[in-house]
Short mmCIF file of C-alpha atoms in Angstrom, two decimals:
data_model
loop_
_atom_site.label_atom_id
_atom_site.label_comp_id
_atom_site.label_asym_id
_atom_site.label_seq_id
_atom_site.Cartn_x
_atom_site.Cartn_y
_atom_site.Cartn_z
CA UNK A 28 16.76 25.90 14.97
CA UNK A 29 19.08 24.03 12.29
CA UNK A 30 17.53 21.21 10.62
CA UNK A 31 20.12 18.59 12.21
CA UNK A 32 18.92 19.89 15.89
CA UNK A 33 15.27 19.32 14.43
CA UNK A 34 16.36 15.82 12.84
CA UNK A 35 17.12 14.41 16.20
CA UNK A 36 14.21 16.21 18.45
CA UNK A 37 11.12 14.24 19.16
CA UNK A 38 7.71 16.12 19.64
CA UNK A 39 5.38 15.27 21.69
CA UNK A 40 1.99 16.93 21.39
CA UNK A 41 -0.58 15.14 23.94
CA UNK A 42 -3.84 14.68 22.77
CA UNK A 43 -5.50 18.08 24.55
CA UNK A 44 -3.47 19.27 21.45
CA UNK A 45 -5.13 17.73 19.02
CA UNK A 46 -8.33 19.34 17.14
CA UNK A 47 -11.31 17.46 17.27
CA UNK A 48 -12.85 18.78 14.26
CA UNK A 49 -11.93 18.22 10.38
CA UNK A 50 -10.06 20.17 8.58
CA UNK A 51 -6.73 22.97 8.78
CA UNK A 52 -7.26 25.18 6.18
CA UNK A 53 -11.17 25.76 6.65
CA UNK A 54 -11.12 24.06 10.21
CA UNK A 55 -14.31 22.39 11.21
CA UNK A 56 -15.63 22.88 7.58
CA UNK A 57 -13.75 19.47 5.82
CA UNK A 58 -15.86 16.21 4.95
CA UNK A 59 -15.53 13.59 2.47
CA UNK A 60 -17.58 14.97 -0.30
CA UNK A 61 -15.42 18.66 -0.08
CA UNK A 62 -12.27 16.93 -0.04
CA UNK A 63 -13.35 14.04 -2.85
CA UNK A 64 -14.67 17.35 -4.96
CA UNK A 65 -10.78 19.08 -4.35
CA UNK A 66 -9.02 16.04 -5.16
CA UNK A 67 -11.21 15.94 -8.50
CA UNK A 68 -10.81 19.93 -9.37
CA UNK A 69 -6.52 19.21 -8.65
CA UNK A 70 -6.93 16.35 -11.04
CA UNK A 71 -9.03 18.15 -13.88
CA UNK A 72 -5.88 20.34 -15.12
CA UNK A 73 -2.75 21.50 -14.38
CA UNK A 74 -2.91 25.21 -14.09
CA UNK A 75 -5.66 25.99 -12.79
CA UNK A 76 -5.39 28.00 -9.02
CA UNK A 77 -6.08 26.84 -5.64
CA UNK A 78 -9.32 27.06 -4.55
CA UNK A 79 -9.10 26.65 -0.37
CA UNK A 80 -7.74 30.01 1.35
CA UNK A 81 -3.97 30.74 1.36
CA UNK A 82 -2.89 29.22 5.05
CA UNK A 83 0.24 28.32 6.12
CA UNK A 84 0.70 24.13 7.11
CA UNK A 85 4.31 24.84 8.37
CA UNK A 86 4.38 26.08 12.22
CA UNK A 87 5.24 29.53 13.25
CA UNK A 88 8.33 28.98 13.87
CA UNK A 89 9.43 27.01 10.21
CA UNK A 90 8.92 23.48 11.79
CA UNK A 91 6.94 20.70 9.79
CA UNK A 92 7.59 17.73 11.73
CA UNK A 93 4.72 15.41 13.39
CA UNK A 94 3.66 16.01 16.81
CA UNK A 95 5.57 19.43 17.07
CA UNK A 96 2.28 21.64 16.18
CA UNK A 97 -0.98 21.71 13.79
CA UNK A 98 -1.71 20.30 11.44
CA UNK A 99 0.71 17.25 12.43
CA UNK A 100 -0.12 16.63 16.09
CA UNK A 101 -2.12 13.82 15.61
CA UNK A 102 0.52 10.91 16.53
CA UNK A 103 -0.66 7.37 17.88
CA UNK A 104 2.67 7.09 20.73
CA UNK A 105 1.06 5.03 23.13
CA UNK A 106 -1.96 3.14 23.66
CA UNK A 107 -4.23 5.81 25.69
CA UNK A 108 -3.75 7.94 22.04
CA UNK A 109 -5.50 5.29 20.14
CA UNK A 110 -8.29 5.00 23.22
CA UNK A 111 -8.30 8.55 22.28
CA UNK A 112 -9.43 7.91 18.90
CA UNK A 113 -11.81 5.23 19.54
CA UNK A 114 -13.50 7.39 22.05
CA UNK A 115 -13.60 10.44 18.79
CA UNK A 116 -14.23 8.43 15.88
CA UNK A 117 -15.11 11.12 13.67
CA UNK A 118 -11.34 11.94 13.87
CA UNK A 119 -10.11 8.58 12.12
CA UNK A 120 -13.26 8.42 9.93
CA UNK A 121 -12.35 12.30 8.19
CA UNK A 122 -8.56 11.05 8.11
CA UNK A 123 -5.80 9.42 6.06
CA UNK A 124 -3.75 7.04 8.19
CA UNK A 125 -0.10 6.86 7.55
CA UNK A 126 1.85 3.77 9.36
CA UNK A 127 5.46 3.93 9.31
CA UNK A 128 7.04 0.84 8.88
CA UNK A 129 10.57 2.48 9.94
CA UNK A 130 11.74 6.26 10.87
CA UNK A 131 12.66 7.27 7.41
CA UNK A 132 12.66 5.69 4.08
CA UNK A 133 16.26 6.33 3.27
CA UNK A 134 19.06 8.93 3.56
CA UNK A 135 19.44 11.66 0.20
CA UNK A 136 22.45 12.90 -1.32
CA UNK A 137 22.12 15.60 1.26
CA UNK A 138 22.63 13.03 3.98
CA UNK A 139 19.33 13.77 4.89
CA UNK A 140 16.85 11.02 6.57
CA UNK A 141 13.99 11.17 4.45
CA UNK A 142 10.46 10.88 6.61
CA UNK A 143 7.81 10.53 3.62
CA UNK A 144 4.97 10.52 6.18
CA UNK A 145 5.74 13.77 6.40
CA UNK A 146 5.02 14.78 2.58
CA UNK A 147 1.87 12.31 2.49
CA UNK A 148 0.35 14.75 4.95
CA UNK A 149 1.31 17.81 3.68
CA UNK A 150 0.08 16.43 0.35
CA UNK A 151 -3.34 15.69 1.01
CA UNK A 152 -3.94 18.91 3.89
CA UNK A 153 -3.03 21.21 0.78
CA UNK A 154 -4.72 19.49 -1.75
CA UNK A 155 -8.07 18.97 -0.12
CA UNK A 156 -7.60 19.97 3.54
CA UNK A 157 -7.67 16.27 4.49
CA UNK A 158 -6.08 15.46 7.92
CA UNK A 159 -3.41 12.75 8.37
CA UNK A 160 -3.41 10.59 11.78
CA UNK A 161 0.61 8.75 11.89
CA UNK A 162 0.77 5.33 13.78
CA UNK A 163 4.60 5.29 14.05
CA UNK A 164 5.01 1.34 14.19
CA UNK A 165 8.91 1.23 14.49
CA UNK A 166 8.10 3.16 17.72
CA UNK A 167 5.22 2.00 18.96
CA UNK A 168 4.66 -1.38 18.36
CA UNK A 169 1.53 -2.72 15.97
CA UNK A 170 -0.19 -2.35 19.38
CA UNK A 171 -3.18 -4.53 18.92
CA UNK A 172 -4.30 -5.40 14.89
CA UNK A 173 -7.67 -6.73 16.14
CA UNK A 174 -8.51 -3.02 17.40
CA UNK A 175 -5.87 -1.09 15.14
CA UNK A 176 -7.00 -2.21 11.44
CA UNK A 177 -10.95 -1.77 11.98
CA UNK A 178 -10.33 1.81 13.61
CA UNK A 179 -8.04 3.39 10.22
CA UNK A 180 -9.75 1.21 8.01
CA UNK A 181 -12.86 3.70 8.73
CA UNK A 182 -11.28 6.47 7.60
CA UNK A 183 -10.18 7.68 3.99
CA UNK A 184 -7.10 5.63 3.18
CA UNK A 185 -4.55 3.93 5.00
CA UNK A 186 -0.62 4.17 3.82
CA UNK A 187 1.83 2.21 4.81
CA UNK A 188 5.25 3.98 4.06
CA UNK A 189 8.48 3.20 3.31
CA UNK A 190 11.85 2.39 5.03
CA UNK A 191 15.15 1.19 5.77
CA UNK A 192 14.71 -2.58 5.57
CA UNK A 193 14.62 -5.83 3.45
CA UNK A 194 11.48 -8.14 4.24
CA UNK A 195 13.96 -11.01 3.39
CA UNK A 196 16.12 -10.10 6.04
CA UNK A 197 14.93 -10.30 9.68
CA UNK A 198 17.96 -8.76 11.18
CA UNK A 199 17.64 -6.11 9.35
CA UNK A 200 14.49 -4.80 11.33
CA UNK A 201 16.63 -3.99 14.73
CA UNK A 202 13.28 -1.94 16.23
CA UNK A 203 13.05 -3.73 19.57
CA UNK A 204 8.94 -2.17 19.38
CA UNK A 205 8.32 -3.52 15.90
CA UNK A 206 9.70 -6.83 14.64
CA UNK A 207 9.53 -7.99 11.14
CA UNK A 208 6.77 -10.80 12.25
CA UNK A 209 4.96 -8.05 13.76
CA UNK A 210 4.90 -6.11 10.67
CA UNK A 211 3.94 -8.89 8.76
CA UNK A 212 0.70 -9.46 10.94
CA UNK A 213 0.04 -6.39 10.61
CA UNK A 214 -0.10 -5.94 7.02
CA UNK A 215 -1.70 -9.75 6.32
CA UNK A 216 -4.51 -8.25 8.50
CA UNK A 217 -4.48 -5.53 6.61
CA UNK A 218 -4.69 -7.35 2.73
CA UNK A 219 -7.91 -9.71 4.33
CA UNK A 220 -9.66 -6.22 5.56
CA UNK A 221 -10.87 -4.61 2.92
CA UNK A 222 -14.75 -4.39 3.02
CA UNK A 223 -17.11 -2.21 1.46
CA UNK A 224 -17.15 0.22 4.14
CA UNK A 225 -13.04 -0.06 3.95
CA UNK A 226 -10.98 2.32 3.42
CA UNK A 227 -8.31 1.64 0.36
CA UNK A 228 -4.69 1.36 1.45
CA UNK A 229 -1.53 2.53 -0.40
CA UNK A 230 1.14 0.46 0.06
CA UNK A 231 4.65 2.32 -0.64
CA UNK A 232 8.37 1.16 -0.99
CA UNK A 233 8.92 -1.29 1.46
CA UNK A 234 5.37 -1.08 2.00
CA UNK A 235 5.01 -2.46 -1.61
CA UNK A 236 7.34 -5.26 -0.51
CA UNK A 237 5.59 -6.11 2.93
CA UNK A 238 2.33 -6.53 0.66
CA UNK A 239 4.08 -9.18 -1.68
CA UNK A 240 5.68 -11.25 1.12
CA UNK A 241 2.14 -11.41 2.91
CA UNK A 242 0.49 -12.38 -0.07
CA UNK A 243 2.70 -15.22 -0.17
CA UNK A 244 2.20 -15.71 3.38
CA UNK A 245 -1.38 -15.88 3.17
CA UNK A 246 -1.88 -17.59 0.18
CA UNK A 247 0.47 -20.33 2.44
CA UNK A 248 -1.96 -20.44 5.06
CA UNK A 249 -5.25 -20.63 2.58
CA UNK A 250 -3.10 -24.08 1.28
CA UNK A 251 -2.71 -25.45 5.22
CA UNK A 252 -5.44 -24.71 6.06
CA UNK A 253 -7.87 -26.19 3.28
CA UNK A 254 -5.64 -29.18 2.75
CA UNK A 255 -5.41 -29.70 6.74
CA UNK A 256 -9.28 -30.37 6.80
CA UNK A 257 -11.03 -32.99 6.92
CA UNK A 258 -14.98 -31.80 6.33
CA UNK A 259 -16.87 -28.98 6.69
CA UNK A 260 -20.64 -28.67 8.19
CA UNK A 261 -23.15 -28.49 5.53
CA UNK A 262 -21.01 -29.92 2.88
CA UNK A 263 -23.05 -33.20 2.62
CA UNK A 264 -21.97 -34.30 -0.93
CA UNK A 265 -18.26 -32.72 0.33
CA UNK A 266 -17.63 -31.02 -3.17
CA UNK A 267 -17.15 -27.75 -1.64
CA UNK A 268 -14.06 -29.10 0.50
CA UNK A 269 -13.16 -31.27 -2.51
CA UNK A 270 -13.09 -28.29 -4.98
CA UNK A 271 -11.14 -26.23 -2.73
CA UNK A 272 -8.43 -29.04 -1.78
CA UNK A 273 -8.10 -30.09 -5.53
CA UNK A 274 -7.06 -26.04 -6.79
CA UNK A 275 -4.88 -26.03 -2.82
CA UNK A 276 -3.03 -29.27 -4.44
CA UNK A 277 -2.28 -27.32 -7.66
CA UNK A 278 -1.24 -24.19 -5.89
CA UNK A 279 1.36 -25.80 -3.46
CA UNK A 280 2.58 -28.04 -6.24
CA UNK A 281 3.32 -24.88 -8.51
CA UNK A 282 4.31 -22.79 -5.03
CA UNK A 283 7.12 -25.47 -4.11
CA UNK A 284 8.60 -25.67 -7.60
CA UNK A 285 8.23 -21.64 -9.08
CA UNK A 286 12.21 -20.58 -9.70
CA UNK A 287 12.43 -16.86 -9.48
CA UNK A 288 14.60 -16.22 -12.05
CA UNK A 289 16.13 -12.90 -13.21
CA UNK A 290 16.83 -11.29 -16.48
CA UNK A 291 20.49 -11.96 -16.71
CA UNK A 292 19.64 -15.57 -15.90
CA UNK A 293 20.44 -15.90 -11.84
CA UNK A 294 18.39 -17.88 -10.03
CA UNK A 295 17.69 -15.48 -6.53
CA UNK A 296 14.84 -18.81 -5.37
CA UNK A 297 13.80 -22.01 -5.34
CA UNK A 298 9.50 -22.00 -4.28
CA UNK A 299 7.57 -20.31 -1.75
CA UNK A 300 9.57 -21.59 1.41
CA UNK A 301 12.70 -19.43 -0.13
CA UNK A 302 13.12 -15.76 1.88
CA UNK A 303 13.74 -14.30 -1.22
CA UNK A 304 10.96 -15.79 -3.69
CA UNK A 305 8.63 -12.36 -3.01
CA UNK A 306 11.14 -10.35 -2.50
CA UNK A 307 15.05 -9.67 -3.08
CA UNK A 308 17.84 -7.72 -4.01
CA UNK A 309 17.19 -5.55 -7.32
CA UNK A 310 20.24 -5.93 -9.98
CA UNK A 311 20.62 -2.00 -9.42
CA UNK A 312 19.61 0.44 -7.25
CA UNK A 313 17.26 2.94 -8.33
CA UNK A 314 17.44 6.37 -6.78
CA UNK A 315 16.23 9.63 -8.32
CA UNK A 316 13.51 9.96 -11.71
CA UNK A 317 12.22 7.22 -13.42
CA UNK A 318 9.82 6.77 -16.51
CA UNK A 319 6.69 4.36 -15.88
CA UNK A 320 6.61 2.13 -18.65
CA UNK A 321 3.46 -0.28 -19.53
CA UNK A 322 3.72 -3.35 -18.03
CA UNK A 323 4.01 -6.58 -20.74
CA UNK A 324 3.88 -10.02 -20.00
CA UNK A 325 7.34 -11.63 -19.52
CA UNK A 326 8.77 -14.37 -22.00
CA UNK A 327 7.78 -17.72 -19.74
CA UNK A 328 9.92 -19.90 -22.20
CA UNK A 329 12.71 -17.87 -21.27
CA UNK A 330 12.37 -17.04 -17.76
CA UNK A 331 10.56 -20.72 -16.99
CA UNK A 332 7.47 -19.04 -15.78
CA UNK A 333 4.76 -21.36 -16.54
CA UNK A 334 1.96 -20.36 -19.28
CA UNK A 335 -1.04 -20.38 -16.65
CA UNK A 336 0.60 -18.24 -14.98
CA UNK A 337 0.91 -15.83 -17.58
CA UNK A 338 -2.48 -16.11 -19.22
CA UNK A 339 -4.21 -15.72 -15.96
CA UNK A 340 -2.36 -12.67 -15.13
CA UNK A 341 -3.44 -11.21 -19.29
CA UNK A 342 -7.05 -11.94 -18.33
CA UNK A 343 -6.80 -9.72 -14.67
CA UNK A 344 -5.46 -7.03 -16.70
CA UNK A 345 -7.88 -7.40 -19.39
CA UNK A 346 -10.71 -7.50 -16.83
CA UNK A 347 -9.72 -4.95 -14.35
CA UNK A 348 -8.32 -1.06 -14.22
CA UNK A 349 -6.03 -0.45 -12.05
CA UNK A 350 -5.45 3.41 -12.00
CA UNK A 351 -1.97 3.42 -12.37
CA UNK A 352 -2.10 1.75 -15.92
CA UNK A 353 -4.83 4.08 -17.07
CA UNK A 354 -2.76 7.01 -16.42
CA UNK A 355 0.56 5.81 -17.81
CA UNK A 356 -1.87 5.49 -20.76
CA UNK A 357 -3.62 8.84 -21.46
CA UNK A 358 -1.36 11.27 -19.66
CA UNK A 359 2.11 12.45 -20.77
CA UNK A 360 5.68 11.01 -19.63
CA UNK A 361 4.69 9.71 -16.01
CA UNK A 362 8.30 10.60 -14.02
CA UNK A 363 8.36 9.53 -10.70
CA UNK A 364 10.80 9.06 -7.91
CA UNK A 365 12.44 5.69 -7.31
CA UNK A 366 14.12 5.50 -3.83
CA UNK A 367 15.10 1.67 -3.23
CA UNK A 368 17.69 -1.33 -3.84
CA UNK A 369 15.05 -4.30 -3.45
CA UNK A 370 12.56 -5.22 -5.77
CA UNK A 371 9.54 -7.82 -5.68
CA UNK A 372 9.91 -10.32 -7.73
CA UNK A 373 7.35 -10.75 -10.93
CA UNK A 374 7.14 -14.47 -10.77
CA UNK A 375 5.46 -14.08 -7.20
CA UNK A 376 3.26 -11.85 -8.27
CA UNK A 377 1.84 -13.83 -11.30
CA UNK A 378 1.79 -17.00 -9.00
CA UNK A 379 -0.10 -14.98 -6.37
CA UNK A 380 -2.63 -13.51 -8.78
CA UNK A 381 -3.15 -16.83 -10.36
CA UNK A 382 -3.60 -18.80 -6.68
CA UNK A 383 -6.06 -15.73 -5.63
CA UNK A 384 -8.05 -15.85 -8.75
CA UNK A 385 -8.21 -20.15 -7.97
CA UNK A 386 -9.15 -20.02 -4.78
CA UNK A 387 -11.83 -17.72 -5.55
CA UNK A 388 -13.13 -19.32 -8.35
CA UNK A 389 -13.57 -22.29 -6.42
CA UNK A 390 -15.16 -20.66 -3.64
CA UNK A 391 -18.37 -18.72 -5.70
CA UNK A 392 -20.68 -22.05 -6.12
CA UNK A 393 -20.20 -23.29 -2.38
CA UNK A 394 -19.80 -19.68 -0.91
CA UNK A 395 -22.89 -20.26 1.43
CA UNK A 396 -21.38 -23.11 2.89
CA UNK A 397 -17.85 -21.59 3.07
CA UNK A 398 -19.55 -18.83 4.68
CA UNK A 399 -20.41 -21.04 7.35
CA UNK A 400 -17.42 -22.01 8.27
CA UNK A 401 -13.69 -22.59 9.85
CA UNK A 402 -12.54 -21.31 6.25
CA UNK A 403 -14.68 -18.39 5.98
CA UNK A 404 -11.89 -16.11 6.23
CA UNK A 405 -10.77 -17.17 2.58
CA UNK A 406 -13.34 -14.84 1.14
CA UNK A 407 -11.94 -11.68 2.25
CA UNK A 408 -8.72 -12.62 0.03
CA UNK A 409 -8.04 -10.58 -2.98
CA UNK A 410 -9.92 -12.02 -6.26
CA UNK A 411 -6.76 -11.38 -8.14
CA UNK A 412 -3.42 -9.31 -8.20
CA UNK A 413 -2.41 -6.89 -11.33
CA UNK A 414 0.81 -5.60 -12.06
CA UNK A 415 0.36 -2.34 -13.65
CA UNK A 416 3.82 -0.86 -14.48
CA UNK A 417 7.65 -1.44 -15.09
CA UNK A 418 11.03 0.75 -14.73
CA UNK A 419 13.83 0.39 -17.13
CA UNK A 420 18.18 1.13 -16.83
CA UNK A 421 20.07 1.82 -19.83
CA UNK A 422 16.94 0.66 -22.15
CA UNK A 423 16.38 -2.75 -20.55
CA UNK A 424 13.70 -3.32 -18.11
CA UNK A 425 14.91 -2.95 -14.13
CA UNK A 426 12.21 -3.33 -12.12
CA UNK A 427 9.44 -5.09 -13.69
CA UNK A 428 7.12 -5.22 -10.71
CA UNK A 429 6.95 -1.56 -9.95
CA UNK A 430 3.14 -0.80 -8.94
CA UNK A 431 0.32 -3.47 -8.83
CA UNK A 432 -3.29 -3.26 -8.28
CA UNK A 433 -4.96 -5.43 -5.50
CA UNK A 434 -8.28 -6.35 -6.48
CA UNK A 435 -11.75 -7.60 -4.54
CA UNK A 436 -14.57 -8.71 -6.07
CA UNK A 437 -17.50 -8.69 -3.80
CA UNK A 438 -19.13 -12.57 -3.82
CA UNK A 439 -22.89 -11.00 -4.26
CA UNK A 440 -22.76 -7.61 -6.42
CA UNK A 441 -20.03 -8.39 -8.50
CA UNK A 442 -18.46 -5.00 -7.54
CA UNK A 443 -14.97 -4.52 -7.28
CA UNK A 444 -12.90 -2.72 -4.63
CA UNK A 445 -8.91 -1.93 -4.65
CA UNK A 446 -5.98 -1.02 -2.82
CA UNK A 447 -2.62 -0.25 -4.42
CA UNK A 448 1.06 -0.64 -4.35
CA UNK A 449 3.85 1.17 -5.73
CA UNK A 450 7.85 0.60 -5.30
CA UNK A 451 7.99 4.02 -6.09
CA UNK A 452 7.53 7.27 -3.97
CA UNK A 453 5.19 9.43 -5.47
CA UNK A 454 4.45 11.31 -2.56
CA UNK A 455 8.50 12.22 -3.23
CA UNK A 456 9.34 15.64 -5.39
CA UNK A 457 12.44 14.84 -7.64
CA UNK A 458 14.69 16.73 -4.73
CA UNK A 459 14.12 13.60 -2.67
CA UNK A 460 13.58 15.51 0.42
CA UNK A 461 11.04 15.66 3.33
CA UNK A 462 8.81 18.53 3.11
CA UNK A 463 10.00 20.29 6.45
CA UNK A 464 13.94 19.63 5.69
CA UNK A 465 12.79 21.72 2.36
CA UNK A 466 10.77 24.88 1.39
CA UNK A 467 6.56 24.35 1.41
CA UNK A 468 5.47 23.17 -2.29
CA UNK A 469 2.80 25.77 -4.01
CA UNK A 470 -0.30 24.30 -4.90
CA UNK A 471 1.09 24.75 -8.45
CA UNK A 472 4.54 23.22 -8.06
CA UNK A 473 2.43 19.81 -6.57
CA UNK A 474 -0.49 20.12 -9.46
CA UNK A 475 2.92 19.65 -11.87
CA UNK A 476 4.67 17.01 -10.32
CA UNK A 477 3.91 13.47 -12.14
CA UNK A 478 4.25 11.81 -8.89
CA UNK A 479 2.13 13.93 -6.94
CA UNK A 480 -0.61 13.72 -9.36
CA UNK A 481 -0.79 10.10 -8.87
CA UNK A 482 -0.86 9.37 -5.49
CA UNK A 483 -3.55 12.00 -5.75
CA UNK A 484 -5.56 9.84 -8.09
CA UNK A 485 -4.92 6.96 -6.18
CA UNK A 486 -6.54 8.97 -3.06
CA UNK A 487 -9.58 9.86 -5.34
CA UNK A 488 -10.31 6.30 -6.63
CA UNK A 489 -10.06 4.80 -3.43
CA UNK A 490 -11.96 7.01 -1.95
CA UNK A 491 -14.84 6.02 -4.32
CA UNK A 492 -15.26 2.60 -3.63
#
């Protein structure tokens, strides 16, 4: 079969297809301390050999696509499949859960459409024999976030993958099962999820991007929401409400009035309201290998970014570790592949992490009464936002928001939980190809690849908190 005829086909396994028990490589035999141990022994070196059996991931007949044969037949196409999951939740809580935004995340110089789910699986089954469950979105529909987000967020990670695109542009997302608003719910629900019993969630590309526009989004509603009330039960002195509504004030004064500004001095918006103040058009596009350089703080007298912005951002990343940062630190040249002509925007980001890390603040000595009420949901927001890493063109900095670290600090033990985004694909070799349109990496070939190696280590931190 030619890889054009297998381009077009669409599998469909049914769910007395699907194994019920962990694991490919050692089936039945795969839990989450053997697969946190092999993501640990793939991170301690880079030579040493693979220690699960030799098995083949790619069907019998050369096909790696989902829902054409093991280990990719779990796909969520239709709303019995997830009842099937709910009914076996030891399925989604000994899983990754990949959600495609869109059916690829681009088209290669081979003309190829590029399905990354695909190499996020393959990834992870060789690596540690994890399985991968795919919630195709741009097919399916959201279906139901109430239902969808606790079910994956039981399992080992959730990533939300790349594709075709721009969150500033509604007409852009033509899927008549998965609108951009639908997306958006989805992911908000996601950000205001994470728990201690929460899985972390990699957010990738245009998943990256659908992360900043929610945080905008939600940090939008916090501002309504507190300003739009007029008491709360239990506040009898009303400084809880008070406190809240006086850092709300600051935040929509700064949110209405934040330029984005970029580096050659265009103005792309004009305050939260503006499509493009999370997101927007990058000054190039970046395909192919890029270097990860350290992220530094931006020049605010030049770029009007306002100094409390700035410093509050310098004290997240002086408080916090966000993975990504760490290993652009002590590891060698970190090369990864860049596959994408929109960017999110730094200003939003800084105004985002300084609004979280506001609200929060203002929420610890009345969290018992906020606890108690119509605002409660403001303490699952993020405590702050980190923005770990930059790309550069021709020596001058492209992309300055390429990765950032989501953080949660938990109210009573202090302890902090993450999730992560990158504008980057490391699950991407430097080919730019699907696994399945390309041969099966080694074990050795993916313990090499700078990319690979960090979406690994984002899998292995996450998977510890």
């Amino acid at each position: 079969m030619s890889l054009e005829s297998i381009k077009v086909k669409q599998y469909t396994t049914t769910t007395t297809d699907w194994r019920l028990t962990p694991g490919y490589v050692h089936e039945g035999r795969s839990d989450f301390e053997s697969a946190h141990i092999l993501l640990g022994r793939f991170l301690a070196d880079r030579n040493s050999e693979d220690p699960l059996l030799e098995k083949e991931l790619f069907a019998s007949d050369g096909i790696f696509e989902w829902g054409h044969a093991k280990p990719l037949e779990k796909v969520i196409n239709s709303q019995s499949d997830l009842e099937f999951l709910l009914l076996h939740p030891n399925l989604l809580r000994n899983c990754i859960t990949i959600i495609e935004p869109w059916e690829h995340v681009g088209v290669n110089a081979k003309g190829e459409d590029v399905r990354a789910s695909k190499n996020v699986a393959y990834i992870a089954q060789k690596v540690a024999d994890l399985d991968s469950v795919l919630l195709p979105v741009w097919s399916t529909g959201v279906l139901d976030p109430e239902i969808v987000i606790p079910a994956i967020n039981s399992g080992y990670a959730v990533v939300v993958e790349g594709g075709d695109p721009s969150t500033y542009d509604a007409s852009t997302w033509t899927s008549p099962a998965c609108s951009r608003e639908d997306m958006f719910a989805l992911v908000e629900k996601l950000l205001i999820s994470r728990s201690p019993t929460s899985a972390a969630a990699i957010f990738i590309c245009v998943g990256h991007q659908l992360a900043a526009e929610c945080h905008i989004r939600l940090i939008r509603r916090a501002v309504k929401e507190v300003l739009g009330t007029t008491s709360l039960e239990r506040d009898r002195s009303g400084m809880a409400l008070r406190s809240l509504q006086e850092v709300c004030q600051r935040i929509e004064a700064m949110g209405k009035t934040l330029p984005v500004k970029k580096r050659d001095g265009r103005v792309v918006a004009k305050g939260w309201n503006d499509e493009h103040f999370a997101v927007t058009l990058n000054e190039l596009k970046e395909v192919g290998d890029c270097v990860l350089l350290p992220y530094q703080s931006p020049d605010g007298d030049a770029l009007g970014i306002p100094w409390e912005l700035i410093h509050a951002h310098d004290v997240t990343a002086d408080a916090h570790e966000g993975v990504i940062d760490t290993t652009i630190q002590y590891e060698r040249e970190v090369s990864i592949s860049m596959f994408h002509s929109d960017e999110v925007n730094e200003e939003a980001i800084l105004f985002a992490n300084w609004a979280y890390r506001s609200i929060h603040d203002a929420i610890v000595p009345y969290r018992h009464i906020i606890a108690g009420s119509a605002l409660s949901w403001l303490i699952q927001l993020p405590d702050s936002l980190e923005i770990l890493c930059s790309t550069a063109a021709d020596g001058a900095i492209l992309t300055e928001c390429s990765a950032t670290c989501i953080n949660y600090k938990d109210f009573e033990t202090k302890k902090i939980r993450r999730s992560f985004t990158c504008q980057f694909h490391p699950e991407l070799l430097s080919d730019l190809r699907a696994i399945g349109n390309s041969e099966a990496p080694s074990y050795s070939t993916l313990k090499n690849d700078d990319g690979v190696r960090l979406f690994v280590r984002l899998l292995y931190a996450g998977m510890q908190e």
